[in-house]
PDB file of C-alpha atoms in Angstrom:
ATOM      1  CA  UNK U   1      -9.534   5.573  -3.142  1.00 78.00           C
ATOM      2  CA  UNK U   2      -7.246   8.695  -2.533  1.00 85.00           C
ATOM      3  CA  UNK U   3      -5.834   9.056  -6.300  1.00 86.00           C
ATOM      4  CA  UNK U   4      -8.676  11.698  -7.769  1.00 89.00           C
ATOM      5  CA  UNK U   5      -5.491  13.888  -7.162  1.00 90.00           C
ATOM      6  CA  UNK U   6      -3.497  11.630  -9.660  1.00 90.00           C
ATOM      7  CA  UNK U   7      -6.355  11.315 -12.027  1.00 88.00           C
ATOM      8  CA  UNK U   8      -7.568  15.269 -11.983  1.00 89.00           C
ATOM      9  CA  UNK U   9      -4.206  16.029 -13.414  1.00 91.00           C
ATOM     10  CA  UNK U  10      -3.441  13.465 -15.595  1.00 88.00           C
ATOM     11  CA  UNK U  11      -7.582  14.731 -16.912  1.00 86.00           C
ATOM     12  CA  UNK U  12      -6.687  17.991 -17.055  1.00 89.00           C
ATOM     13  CA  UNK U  13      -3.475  17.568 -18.781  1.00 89.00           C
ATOM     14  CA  UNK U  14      -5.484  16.015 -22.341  1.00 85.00           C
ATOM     15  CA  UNK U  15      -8.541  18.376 -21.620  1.00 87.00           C
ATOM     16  CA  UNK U  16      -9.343  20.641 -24.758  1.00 87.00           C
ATOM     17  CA  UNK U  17     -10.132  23.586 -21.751  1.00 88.00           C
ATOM     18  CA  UNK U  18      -6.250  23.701 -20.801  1.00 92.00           C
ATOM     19  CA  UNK U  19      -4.233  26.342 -21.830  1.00 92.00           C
ATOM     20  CA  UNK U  20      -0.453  27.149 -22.099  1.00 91.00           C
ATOM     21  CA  UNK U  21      -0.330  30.335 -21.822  1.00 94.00           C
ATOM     22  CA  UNK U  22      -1.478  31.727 -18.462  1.00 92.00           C
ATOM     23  CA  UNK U  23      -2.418  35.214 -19.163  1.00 91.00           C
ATOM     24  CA  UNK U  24      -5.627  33.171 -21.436  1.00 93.00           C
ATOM     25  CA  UNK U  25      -6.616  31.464 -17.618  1.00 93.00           C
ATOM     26  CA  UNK U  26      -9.466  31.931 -15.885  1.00 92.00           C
ATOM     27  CA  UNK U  27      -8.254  28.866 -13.387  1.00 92.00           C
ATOM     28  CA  UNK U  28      -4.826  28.048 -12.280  1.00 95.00           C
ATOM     29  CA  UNK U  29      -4.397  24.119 -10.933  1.00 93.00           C
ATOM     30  CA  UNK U  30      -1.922  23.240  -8.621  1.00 90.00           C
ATOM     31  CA  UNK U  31      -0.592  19.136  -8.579  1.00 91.00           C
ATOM     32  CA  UNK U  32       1.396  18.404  -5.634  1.00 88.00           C
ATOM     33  CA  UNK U  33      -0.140  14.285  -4.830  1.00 90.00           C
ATOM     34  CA  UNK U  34      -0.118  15.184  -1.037  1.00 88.00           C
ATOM     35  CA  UNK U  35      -2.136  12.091  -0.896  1.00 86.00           C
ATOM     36  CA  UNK U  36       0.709  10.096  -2.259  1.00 86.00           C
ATOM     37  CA  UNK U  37       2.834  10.218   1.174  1.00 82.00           C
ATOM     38  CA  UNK U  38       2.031   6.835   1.921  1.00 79.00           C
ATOM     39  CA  UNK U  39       2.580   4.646   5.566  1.00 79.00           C
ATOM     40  CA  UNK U  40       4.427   1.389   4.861  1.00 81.00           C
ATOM     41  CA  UNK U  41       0.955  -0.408   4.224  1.00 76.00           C
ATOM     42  CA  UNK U  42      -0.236   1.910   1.508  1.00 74.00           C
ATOM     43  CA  UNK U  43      -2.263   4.577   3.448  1.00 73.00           C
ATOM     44  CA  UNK U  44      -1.868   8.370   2.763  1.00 73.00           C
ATOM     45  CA  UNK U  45      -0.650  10.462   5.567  1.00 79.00           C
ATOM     46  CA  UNK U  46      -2.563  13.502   5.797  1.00 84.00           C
ATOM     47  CA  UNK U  47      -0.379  14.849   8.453  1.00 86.00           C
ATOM     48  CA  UNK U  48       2.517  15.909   6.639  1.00 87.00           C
ATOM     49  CA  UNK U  49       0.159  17.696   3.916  1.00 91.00           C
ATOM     50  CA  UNK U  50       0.101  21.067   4.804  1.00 92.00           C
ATOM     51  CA  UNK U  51       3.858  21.759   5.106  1.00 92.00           C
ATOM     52  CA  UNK U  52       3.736  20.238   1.736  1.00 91.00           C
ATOM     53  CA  UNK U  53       0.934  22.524   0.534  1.00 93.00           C
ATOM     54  CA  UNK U  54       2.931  25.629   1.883  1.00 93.00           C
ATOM     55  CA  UNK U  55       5.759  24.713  -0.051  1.00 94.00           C
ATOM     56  CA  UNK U  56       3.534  24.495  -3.386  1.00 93.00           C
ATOM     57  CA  UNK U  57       2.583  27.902  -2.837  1.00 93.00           C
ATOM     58  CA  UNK U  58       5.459  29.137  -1.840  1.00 94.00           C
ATOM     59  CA  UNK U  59       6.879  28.028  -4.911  1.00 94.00           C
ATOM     60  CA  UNK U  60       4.330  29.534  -7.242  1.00 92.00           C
ATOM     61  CA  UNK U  61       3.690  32.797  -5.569  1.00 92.00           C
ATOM     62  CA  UNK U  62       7.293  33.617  -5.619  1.00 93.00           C
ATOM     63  CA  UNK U  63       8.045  32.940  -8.994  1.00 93.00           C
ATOM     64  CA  UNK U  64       4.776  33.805 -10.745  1.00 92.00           C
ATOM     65  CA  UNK U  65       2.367  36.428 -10.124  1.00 92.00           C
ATOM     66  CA  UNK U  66      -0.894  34.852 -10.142  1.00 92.00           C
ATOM     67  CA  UNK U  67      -1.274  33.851  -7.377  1.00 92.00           C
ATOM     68  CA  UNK U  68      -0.881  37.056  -5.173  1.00 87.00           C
ATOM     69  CA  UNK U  69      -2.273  38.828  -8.087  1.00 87.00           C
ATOM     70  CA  UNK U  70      -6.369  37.902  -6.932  1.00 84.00           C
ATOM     71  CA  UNK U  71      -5.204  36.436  -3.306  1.00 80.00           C
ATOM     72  CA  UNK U  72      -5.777  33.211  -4.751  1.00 85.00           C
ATOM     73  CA  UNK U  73      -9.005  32.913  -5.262  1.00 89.00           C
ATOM     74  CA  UNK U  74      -8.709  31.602  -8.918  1.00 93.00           C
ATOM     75  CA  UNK U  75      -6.789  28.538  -8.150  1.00 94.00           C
ATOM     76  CA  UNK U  76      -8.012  25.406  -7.191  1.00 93.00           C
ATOM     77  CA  UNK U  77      -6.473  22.399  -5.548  1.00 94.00           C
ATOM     78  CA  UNK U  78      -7.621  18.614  -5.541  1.00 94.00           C
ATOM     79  CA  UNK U  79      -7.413  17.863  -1.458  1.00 94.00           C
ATOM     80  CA  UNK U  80      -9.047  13.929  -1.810  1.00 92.00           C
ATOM     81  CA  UNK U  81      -8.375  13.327   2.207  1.00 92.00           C
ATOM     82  CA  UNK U  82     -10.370  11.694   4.356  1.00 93.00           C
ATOM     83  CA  UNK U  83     -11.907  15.711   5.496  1.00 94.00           C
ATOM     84  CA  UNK U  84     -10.091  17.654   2.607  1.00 94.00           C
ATOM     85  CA  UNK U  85      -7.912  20.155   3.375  1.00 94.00           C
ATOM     86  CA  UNK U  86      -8.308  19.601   7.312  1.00 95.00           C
ATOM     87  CA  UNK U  87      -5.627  17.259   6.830  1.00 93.00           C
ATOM     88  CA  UNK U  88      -6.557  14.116   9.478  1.00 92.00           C
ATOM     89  CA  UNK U  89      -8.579  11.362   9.139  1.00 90.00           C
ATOM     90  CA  UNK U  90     -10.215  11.535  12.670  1.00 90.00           C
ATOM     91  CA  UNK U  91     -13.343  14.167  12.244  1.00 93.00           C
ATOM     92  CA  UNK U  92     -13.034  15.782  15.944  1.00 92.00           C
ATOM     93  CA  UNK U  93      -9.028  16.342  15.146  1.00 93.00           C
ATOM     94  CA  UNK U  94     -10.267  17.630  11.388  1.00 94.00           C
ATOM     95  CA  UNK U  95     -12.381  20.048  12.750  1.00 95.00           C
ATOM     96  CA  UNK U  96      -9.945  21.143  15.390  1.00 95.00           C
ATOM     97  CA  UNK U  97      -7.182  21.397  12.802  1.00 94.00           C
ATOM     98  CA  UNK U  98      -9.747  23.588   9.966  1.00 96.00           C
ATOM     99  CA  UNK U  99      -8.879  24.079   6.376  1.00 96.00           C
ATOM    100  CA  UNK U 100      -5.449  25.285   6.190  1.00 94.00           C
ATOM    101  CA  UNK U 101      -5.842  29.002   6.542  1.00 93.00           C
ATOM    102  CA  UNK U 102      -4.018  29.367   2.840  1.00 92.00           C
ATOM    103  CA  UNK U 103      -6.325  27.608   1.171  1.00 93.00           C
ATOM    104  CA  UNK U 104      -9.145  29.269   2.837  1.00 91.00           C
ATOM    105  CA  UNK U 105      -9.917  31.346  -0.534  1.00 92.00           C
ATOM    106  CA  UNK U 106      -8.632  29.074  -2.993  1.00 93.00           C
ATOM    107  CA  UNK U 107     -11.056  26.411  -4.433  1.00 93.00           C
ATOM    108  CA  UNK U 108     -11.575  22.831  -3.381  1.00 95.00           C
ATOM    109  CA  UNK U 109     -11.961  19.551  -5.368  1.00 94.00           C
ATOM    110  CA  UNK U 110     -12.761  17.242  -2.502  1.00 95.00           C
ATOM    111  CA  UNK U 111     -14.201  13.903  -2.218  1.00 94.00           C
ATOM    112  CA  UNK U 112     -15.392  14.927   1.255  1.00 93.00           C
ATOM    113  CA  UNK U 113     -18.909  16.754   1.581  1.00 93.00           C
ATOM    114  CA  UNK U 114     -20.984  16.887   4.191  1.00 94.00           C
ATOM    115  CA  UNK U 115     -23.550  20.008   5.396  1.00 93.00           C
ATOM    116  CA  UNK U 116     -22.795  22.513   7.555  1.00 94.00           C
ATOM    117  CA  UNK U 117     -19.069  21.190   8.312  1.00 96.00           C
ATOM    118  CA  UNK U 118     -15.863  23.103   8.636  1.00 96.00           C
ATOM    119  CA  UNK U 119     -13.951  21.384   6.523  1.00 96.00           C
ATOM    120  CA  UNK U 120     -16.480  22.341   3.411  1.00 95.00           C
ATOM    121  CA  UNK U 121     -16.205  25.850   2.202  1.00 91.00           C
ATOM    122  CA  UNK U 122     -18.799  27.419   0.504  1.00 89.00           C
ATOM    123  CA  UNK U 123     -18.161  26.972  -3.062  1.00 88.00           C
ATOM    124  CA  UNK U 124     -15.819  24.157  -2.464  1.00 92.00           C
ATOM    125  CA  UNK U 125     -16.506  21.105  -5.251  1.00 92.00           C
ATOM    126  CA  UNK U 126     -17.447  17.696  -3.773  1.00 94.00           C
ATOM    127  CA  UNK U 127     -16.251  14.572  -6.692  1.00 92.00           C
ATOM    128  CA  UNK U 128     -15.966  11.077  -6.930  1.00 91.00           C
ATOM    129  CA  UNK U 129     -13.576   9.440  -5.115  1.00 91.00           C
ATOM    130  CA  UNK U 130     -11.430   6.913  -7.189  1.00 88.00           C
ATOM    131  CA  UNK U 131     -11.956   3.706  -7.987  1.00 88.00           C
ATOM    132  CA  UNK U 132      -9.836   2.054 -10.573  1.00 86.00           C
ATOM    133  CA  UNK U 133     -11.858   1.995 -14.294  1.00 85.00           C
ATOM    134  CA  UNK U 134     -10.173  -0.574 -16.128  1.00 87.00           C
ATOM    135  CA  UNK U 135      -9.738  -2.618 -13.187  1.00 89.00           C
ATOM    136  CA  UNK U 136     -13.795  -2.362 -12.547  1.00 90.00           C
ATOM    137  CA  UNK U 137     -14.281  -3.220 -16.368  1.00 88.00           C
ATOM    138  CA  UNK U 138     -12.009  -6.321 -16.517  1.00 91.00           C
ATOM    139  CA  UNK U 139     -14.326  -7.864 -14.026  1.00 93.00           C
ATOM    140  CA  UNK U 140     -17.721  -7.600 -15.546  1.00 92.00           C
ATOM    141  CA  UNK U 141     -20.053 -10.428 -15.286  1.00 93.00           C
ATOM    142  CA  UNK U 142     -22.594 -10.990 -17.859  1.00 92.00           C
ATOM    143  CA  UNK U 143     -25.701  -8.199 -17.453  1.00 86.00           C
ATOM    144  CA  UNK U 144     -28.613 -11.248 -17.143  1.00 89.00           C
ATOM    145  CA  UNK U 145     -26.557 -13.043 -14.159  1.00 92.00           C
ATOM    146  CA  UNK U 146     -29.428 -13.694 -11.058  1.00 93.00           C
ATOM    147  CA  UNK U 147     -28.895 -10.755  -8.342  1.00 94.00           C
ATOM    148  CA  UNK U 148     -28.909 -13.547  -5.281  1.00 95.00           C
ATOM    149  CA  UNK U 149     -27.286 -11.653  -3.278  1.00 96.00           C
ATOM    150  CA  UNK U 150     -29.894  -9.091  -1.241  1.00 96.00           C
ATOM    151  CA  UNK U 151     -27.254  -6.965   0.635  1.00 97.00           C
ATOM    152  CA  UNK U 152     -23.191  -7.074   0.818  1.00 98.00           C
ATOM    153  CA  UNK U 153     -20.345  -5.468   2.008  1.00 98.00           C
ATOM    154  CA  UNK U 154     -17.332  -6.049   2.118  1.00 97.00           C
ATOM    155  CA  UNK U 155     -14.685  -3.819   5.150  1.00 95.00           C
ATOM    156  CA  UNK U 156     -13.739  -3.128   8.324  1.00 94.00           C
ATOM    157  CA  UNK U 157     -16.674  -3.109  10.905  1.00 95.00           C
ATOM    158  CA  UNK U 158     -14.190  -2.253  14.115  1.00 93.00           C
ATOM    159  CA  UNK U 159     -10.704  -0.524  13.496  1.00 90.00           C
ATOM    160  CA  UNK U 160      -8.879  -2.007  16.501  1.00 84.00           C
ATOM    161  CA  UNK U 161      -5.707   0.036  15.696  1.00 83.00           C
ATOM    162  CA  UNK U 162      -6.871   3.389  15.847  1.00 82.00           C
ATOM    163  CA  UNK U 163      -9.926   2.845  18.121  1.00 80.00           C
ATOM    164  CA  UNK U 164      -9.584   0.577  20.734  1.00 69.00           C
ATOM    165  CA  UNK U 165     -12.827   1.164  22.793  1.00 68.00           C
ATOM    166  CA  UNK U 166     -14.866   1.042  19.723  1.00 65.00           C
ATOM    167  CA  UNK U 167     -18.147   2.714  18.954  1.00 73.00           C
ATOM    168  CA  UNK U 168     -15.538   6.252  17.655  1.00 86.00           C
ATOM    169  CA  UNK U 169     -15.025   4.703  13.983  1.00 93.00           C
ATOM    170  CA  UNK U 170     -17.747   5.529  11.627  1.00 94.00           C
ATOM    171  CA  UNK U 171     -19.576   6.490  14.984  1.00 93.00           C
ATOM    172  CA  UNK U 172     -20.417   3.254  15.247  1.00 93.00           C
ATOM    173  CA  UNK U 173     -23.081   2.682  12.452  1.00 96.00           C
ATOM    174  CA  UNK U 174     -20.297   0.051  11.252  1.00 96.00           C
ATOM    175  CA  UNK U 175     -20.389  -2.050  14.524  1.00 95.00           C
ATOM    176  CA  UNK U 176     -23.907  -1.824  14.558  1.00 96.00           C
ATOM    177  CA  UNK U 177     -24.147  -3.353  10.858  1.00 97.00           C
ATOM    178  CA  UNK U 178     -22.027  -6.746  12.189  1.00 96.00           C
ATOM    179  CA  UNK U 179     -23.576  -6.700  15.647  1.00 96.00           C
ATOM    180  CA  UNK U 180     -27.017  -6.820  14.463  1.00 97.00           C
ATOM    181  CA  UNK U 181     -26.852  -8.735  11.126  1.00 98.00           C
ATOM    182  CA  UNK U 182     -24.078 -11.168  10.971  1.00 97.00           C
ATOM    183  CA  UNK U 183     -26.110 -14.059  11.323  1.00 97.00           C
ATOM    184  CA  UNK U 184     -28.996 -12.561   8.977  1.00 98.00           C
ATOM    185  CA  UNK U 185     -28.824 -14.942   5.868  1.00 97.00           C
ATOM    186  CA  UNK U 186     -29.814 -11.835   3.418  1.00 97.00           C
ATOM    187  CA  UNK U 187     -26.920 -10.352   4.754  1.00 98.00           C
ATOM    188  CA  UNK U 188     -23.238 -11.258   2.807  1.00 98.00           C
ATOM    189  CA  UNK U 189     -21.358  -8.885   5.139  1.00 98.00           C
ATOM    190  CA  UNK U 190     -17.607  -9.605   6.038  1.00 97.00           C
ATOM    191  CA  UNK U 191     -14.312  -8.568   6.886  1.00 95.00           C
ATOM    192  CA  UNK U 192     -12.801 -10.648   4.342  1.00 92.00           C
ATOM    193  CA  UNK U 193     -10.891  -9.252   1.337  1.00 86.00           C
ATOM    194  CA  UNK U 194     -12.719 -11.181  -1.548  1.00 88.00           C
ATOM    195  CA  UNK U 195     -10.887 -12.086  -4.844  1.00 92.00           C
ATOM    196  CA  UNK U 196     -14.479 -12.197  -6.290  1.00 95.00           C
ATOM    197  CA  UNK U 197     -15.901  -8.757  -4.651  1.00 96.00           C
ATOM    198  CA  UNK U 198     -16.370  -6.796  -7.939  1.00 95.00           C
ATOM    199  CA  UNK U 199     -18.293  -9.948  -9.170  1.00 96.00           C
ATOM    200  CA  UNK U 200     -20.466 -10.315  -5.744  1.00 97.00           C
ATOM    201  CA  UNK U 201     -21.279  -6.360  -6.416  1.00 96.00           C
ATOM    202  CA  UNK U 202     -22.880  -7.252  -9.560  1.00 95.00           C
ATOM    203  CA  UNK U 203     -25.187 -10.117  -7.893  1.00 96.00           C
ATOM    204  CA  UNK U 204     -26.272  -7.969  -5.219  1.00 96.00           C
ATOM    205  CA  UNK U 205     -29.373  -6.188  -5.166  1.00 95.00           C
ATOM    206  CA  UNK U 206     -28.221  -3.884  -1.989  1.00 96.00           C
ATOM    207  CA  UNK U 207     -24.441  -2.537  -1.527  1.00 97.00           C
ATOM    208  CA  UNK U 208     -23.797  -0.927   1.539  1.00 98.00           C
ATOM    209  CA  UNK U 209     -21.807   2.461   1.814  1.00 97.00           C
ATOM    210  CA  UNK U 210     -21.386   3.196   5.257  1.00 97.00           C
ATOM    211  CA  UNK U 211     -19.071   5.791   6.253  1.00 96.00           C
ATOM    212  CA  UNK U 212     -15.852   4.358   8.477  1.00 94.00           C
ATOM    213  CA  UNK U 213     -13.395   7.176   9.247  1.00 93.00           C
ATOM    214  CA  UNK U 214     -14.736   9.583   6.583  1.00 93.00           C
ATOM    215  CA  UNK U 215     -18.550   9.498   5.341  1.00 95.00           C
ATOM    216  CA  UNK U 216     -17.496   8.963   1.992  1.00 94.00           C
ATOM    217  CA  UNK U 217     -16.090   5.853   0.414  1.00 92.00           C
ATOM    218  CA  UNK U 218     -15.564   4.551  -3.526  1.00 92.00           C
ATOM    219  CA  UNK U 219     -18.279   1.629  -2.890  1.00 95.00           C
ATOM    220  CA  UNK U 220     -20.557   4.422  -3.673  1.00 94.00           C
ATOM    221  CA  UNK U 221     -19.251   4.784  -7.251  1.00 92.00           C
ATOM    222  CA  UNK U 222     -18.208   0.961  -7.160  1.00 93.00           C
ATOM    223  CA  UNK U 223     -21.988   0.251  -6.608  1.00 94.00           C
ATOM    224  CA  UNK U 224     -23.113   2.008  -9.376  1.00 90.00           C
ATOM    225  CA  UNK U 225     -21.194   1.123 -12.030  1.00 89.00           C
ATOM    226  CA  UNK U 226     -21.894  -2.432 -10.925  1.00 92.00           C
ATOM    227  CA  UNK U 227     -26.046  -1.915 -10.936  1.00 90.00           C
ATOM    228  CA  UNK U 228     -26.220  -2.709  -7.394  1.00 94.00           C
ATOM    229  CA  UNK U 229     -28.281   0.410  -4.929  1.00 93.00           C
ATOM    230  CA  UNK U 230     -26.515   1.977  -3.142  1.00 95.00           C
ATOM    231  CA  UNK U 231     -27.560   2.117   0.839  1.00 97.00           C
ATOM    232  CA  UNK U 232     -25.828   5.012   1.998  1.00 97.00           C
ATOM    233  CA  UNK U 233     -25.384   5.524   5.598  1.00 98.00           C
ATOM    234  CA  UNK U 234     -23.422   8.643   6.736  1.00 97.00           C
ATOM    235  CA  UNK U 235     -25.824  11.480   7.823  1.00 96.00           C
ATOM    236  CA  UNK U 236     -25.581  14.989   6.079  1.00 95.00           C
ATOM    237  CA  UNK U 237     -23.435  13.515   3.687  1.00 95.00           C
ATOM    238  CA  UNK U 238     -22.896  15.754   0.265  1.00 95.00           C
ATOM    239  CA  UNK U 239     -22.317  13.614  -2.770  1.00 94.00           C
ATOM    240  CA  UNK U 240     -20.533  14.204  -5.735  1.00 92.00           C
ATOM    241  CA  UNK U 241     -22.611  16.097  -8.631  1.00 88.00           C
ATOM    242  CA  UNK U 242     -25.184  16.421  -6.461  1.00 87.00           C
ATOM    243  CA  UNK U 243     -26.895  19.438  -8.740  1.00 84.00           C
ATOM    244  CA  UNK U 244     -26.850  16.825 -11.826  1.00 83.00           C
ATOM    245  CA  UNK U 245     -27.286  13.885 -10.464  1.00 85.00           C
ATOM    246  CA  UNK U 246     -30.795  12.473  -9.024  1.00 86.00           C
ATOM    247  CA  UNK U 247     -29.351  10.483  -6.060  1.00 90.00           C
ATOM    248  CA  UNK U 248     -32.630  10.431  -3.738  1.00 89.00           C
ATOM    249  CA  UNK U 249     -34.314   8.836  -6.856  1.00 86.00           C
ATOM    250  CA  UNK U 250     -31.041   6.449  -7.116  1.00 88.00           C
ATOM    251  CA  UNK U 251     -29.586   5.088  -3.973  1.00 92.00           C
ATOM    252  CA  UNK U 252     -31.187   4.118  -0.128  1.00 95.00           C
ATOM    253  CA  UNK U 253     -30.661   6.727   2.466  1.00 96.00           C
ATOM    254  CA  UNK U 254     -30.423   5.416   6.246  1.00 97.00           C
ATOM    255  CA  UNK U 255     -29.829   7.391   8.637  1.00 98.00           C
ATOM    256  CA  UNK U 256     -26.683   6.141  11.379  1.00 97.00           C
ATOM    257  CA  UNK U 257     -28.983   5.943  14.031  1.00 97.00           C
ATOM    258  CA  UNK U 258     -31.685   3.745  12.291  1.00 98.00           C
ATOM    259  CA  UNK U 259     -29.275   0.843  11.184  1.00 98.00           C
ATOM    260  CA  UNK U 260     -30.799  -2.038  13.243  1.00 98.00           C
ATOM    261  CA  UNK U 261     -33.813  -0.866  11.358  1.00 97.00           C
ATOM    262  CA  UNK U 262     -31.770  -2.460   8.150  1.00 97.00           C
ATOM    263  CA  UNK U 263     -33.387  -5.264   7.282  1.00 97.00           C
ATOM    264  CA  UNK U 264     -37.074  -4.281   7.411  1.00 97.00           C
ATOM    265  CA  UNK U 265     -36.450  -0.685   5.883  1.00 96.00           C
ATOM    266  CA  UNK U 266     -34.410  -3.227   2.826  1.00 96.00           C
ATOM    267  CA  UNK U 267     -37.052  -5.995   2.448  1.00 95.00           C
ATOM    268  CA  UNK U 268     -39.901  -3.025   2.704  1.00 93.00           C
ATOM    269  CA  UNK U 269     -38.422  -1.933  -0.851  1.00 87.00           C
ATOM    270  CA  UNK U 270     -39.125  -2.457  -4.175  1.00 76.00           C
ATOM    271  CA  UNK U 271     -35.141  -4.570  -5.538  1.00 67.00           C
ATOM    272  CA  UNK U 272     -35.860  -2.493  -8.629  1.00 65.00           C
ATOM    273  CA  UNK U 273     -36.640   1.481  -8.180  1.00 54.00           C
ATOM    274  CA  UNK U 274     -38.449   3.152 -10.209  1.00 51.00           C
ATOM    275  CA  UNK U 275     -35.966   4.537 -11.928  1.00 54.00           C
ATOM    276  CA  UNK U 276     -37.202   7.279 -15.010  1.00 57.00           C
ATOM    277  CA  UNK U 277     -35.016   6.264 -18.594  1.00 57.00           C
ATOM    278  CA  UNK U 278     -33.436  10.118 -18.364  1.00 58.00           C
ATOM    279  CA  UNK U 279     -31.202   9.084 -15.519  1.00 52.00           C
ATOM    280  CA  UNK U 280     -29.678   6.679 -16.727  1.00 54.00           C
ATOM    281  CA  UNK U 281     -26.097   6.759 -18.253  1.00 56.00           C
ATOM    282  CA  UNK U 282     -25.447   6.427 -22.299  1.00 60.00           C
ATOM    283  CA  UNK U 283     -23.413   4.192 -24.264  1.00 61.00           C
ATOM    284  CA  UNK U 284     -19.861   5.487 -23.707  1.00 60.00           C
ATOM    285  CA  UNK U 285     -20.683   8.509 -21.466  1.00 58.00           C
ATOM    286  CA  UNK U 286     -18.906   8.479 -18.380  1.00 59.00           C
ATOM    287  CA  UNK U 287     -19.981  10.428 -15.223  1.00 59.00           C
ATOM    288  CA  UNK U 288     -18.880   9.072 -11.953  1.00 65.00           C
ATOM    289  CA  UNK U 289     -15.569   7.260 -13.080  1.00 65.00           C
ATOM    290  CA  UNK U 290     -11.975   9.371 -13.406  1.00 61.00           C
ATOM    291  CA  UNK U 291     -10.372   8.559 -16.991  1.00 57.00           C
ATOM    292  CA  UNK U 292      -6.888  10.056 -18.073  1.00 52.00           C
ATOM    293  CA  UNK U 293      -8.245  10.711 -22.190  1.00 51.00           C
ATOM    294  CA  UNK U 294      -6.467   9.559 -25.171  1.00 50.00           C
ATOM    295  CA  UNK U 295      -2.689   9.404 -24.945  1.00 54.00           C
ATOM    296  CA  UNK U 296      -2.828  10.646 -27.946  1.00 51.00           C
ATOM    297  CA  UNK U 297      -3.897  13.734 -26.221  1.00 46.00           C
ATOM    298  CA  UNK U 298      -1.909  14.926 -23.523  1.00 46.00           C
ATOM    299  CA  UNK U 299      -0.263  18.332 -24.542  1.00 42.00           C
ATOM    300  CA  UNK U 300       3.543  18.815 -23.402  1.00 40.00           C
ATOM    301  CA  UNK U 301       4.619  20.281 -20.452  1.00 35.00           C
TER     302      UNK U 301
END
């Protein structure tokens, strides 16, 4: 869910906008894969970031002039962490920490959005967080298979490790979820990792995207490509594309404190929205997913 980093470069590296020769630049990208200092169970950790991020620009404002030349405020960085370029995953230490005062003019491809927050400058980019394309596509089910599912998820509803008292993680819209539907029988909700969850997506009418420690997740974009609405529950939350993309017209909105409401506010709705033909994707276009481009492609180093 953290590799838009990996995928932004490996994107820009085939794109027909890319240039060799920086003096033709209007932008200047910076990889570094901060998100790629994993823990021993695969998690990025965010605290070691910003000494890496100092030593990116270190290295390219002292050996080319760019950089200093507009105080940075034509590059751009990819910061997919659970708050950006605040660098934690807990929101009260994000906000305590801020963006990382030399990024502060730069601009920021982040997965996290969200209104009126520190950690989301003004004219910062919000994208889709990553979820895995080909990996999606090899487990398509056939388009006319029955939706008998009415709402899933699939996740942690309590994260016992970093918050014992409970109620702090995903401020406690997650708990509420379990506590007040996990005997509902339109509710497939579990803490199980399911061999078959890209399949159950694609039965379900309703696919919950709660926040946990961030407000965003990749079961946004998962539920989409699959067909199933989205229920998205993490208030003030800014999506990806949100200028292009109709997502009030697309998904369920719930607010955090209305999630015992759940179940009547789902069976009050219509399983098919009203969707107009416009917003709907074309054969072949691709909006919400991250895709490297032909091989055939990729310009040199």
């Amino acid at each position: 869910m953290f590799a838009a980093e990996i995928f932004m470069h490996r994107f820009l590296l085939s794109s027909p906008i890319r240039t060799l020769n920086p003096k033709e630049a209007d932008w200047f990208y910076t990889p570094k894969y901060a998100t790629c200092d994993l823990t021993p169970s695969g998690l990025p950790l965010p605290f070691k970031s910003p000494r890496m991020m100092r030593s990116a620009i270190q290295l390219i404002s002292t050996n080319w002039p760019y950089w200093n030349r507009t105080e940075r405020a034509d590059h751009f960085f990819v910061v997919p962490h659970d708050f950006g370029a605040c660098f934690h995953y807990q929101e009260e230490k994000a906000i305590k920490h801020g963006i990382l005062p030399l990024l502060q003019r730069a601009t920021l491809v982040q997965t996290f959005g969200k209104q009126n927050h520190v950690c989301l400058n003004e004219g910062s980019i919000t994208v889709p967080p990553y979820a895995p394309p080909q990996k999606m596509q090899a487990h398509q089910i056939p388009a006319d298979t029955p939706r008998s599912i009415f709402v899933y998820f699939r996740g942690l509803f309590y994260d016992v490790n970093n918050d014992l008292e409970g109620g702090y993680y995903a401020r406690g819209a997650r708990a509420a979820v379990w506590e007040n539907f996990k005997n509902n029988p339109l509710f497939d909700i579990s803490t199980d990792h399911s061999t078959t969850y890209y399949q159950d997506m694609q039965r379900a009418v309703f696919c919950l995207c709660p926040l946990g420690w961030a407000p965003w997740s990749p079961r946004l974009v998962e539920a989409m490509v699959f067909g199933c609405i989205p229920v998205i529950i993490a208030d003030d939350l800014v999506l990806p594309f949100a200028d292009a993309i109709p997502w009030e017209e697309i998904g369920v909105f719930v607010a955090e404190e209305d999630v015992p409401k759940l179940d009547t506010i789902l069976t009050s709705m219509p399983t098919e929205l009203p969707h107009d033909k416009s917003i709907y994707l074309k054969p072949g276009e691709k909006v919400l997913t991250w895709t490297a481009g032909p091989v055939g492609d990729l310009k040199p180093w």
